[in-house]
Amino acid sequence: MITKNLQTLHSDIPHNVQLIAVSKTKPFSDIQVAYDAGQRDFGENKVQELVEKSLILPTDIRWHLIGHLQTNKVKYIAPFVHLIHAVDSIKLLKEINKQAKKHERNINCLLQFHIAQENTKFGLSLLEAKEIVNSPDFLQLENVKIYGVMGMASFISDQEAITNEFKKLKEIFSELKLTCFLSNENFNEISMGMSGDYDLAIQEGSTMIRVGSKIFGHRNY
Ligand SMILES: *Cc1c(COP(=O)(O)O)cnc(C)c1O
């Protein structure tokens, strides 16, 4: 099933859109099946689970942390993580930079924005992001590479409302690119779209979709 689902997805999405297979709660064996089908980018939302899986599974997997990251847990993923999707404070950026330096590597990050109607405490506003990017501390982050933005739409069925939230993230991306990241050639990614809404996200300019249940089936928490 997993192999078939991946094939279907790939025939459905444009080549310039990257597919992150979200494997949270799923066993090693499921990830191995997807790997054997050619999938190399996997997303997890918990640090401990990400670390455990990275130790067992093939070392050329690119691991994406897509969930909220606590400052005190950066050290566990710093040696190997490929992209951190949900960065939303200068404090976290400073810790990522410190740990990246320790491991003599750069760590790629996306800034997470709050675009949904729901009241979650995660994600920046455009104003907050500009404050971070224009702060003196930001210039010192030599081992952090900012690759773009990430957001999650509301869990609702109103397609127009979801589309508007994705439009908002695209606008934030364009505004930041023009005002803060014009000389940063890495700043190109818009991580938006999940199993239920990736088609809308792609229409609105997503470059990276994070798809779990459409590949691995429903999750039992
Ligand atoms: C779980 C999760 C996904 C994937 O969700 P599906 O609906 O199973 O595709 C994508 N992004 C984040 C941040 C997640 O936590």
PDB file of N, CA and C and ligand atoms in Angstrom, residues 22 24 45 66-67 150 152 193-196 210-214 219 221, ligand 1:
ATOM      1  N   VAL A  22       5.696  12.031   6.160  1.00  0.00           N
ATOM      2  CA  VAL A  22       5.586  12.214   7.612  1.00  0.00           C
ATOM      3  C   VAL A  22       5.310  10.862   8.271  1.00  0.00           C
ATOM      4  N   LYS A  24       5.649   9.985  11.582  1.00  0.00           N
ATOM      5  CA  LYS A  24       5.434   9.992  13.043  1.00  0.00           C
ATOM      6  C   LYS A  24       4.461   8.880  13.450  1.00  0.00           C
ATOM      7  N   ASN A  45       7.663  14.593  14.249  1.00  0.00           N
ATOM      8  CA  ASN A  45       7.375  15.791  15.040  1.00  0.00           C
ATOM      9  C   ASN A  45       7.860  15.700  16.489  1.00  0.00           C
ATOM     10  N   ILE A  66       9.440  18.437  11.974  1.00  0.00           N
ATOM     11  CA  ILE A  66       8.330  19.302  11.547  1.00  0.00           C
ATOM     12  C   ILE A  66       7.516  19.829  12.726  1.00  0.00           C
ATOM     13  N   GLY A  67       7.757  19.287  13.924  1.00  0.00           N
ATOM     14  CA  GLY A  67       6.989  19.725  15.097  1.00  0.00           C
ATOM     15  C   GLY A  67       7.724  20.774  15.905  1.00  0.00           C
ATOM     16  N   MET A 150       7.300  28.121   6.898  1.00  0.00           N
ATOM     17  CA  MET A 150       6.433  26.959   7.076  1.00  0.00           C
ATOM     18  C   MET A 150       5.157  27.406   7.772  1.00  0.00           C
ATOM     19  N   MET A 152       0.864  25.879   8.925  1.00  0.00           N
ATOM     20  CA  MET A 152      -0.209  24.880   8.909  1.00  0.00           C
ATOM     21  C   MET A 152      -1.547  25.585   8.821  1.00  0.00           C
ATOM     22  N   GLY A 193       0.995  22.405   3.278  1.00  0.00           N
ATOM     23  CA  GLY A 193       0.208  21.354   2.658  1.00  0.00           C
ATOM     24  C   GLY A 193       0.437  20.016   3.328  1.00  0.00           C
ATOM     25  N   MET A 194      -0.680  19.334   3.695  1.00  0.00           N
ATOM     26  CA  MET A 194      -0.655  18.028   4.334  1.00  0.00           C
ATOM     27  C   MET A 194      -1.595  17.111   3.541  1.00  0.00           C
ATOM     28  N   SER A 195      -1.874  15.917   4.076  1.00  0.00           N
ATOM     29  CA  SER A 195      -2.692  14.966   3.324  1.00  0.00           C
ATOM     30  C   SER A 195      -4.002  15.566   2.821  1.00  0.00           C
ATOM     31  N   GLY A 196      -4.649  16.354   3.671  1.00  0.00           N
ATOM     32  CA  GLY A 196      -5.982  16.843   3.334  1.00  0.00           C
ATOM     33  C   GLY A 196      -6.011  18.098   2.480  1.00  0.00           C
ATOM     34  N   ARG A 210       4.093  18.192   3.365  1.00  0.00           N
ATOM     35  CA  ARG A 210       4.377  17.241   4.456  1.00  0.00           C
ATOM     36  C   ARG A 210       3.186  16.296   4.563  1.00  0.00           C
ATOM     37  N   VAL A 211       3.356  15.087   4.024  1.00  0.00           N
ATOM     38  CA  VAL A 211       2.212  14.185   3.910  1.00  0.00           C
ATOM     39  C   VAL A 211       2.432  12.907   4.727  1.00  0.00           C
ATOM     40  N   GLY A 212       1.506  12.629   5.630  1.00  0.00           N
ATOM     41  CA  GLY A 212       1.599  11.448   6.478  1.00  0.00           C
ATOM     42  C   GLY A 212       0.571  10.398   6.130  1.00  0.00           C
ATOM     43  N   SER A 213      -0.675  10.616   6.549  1.00  0.00           N
ATOM     44  CA  SER A 213      -1.694   9.564   6.447  1.00  0.00           C
ATOM     45  C   SER A 213      -1.972   9.129   5.015  1.00  0.00           C
ATOM     46  N   LYS A 214      -1.784  10.020   4.051  1.00  0.00           N
ATOM     47  CA  LYS A 214      -2.016   9.644   2.650  1.00  0.00           C
ATOM     48  C   LYS A 214      -0.970   8.655   2.137  1.00  0.00           C
ATOM     49  N   ARG A 219      -3.211   7.295  11.620  1.00  0.00           N
ATOM     50  CA  ARG A 219      -2.380   7.076  12.813  1.00  0.00           C
ATOM     51  C   ARG A 219      -3.249   6.714  14.016  1.00  0.00           C
ATOM     52  N   TYR A 221      -2.893   7.089  17.842  1.00  0.00           N
ATOM     53  CA  TYR A 221      -2.022   7.688  18.872  1.00  0.00           C
ATOM     54  C   TYR A 221      -2.120   6.902  20.166  1.00  0.00           C
TER      55      TYR A 221
HETATM   56  C1  LIG B   1       1.359  15.201  11.281  1.00  0.00           C
HETATM   57  C2  LIG B   1       1.829  16.375  10.546  1.00  0.00           C
HETATM   58  C3  LIG B   1       1.723  16.436   9.139  1.00  0.00           C
HETATM   59  C4  LIG B   1       1.111  15.335   8.275  1.00  0.00           C
HETATM   60  O1  LIG B   1      -0.238  15.152   8.549  1.00  0.00           O
HETATM   61  P1  LIG B   1      -1.180  14.245   7.596  1.00  0.00           P
HETATM   62  O2  LIG B   1      -2.511  14.864   7.720  1.00  0.00           O
HETATM   63  O3  LIG B   1      -1.120  12.857   8.136  1.00  0.00           O
HETATM   64  O4  LIG B   1      -0.645  14.321   6.223  1.00  0.00           O
HETATM   65  C5  LIG B   1       2.213  17.563   8.503  1.00  0.00           C
HETATM   66  N1  LIG B   1       2.757  18.591   9.186  1.00  0.00           N
HETATM   67  C6  LIG B   1       2.880  18.567  10.533  1.00  0.00           C
HETATM   68  C7  LIG B   1       3.504  19.726  11.219  1.00  0.00           C
HETATM   69  C8  LIG B   1       2.410  17.466  11.258  1.00  0.00           C
HETATM   70  O5  LIG B   1       2.528  17.466  12.592  1.00  0.00           O
END
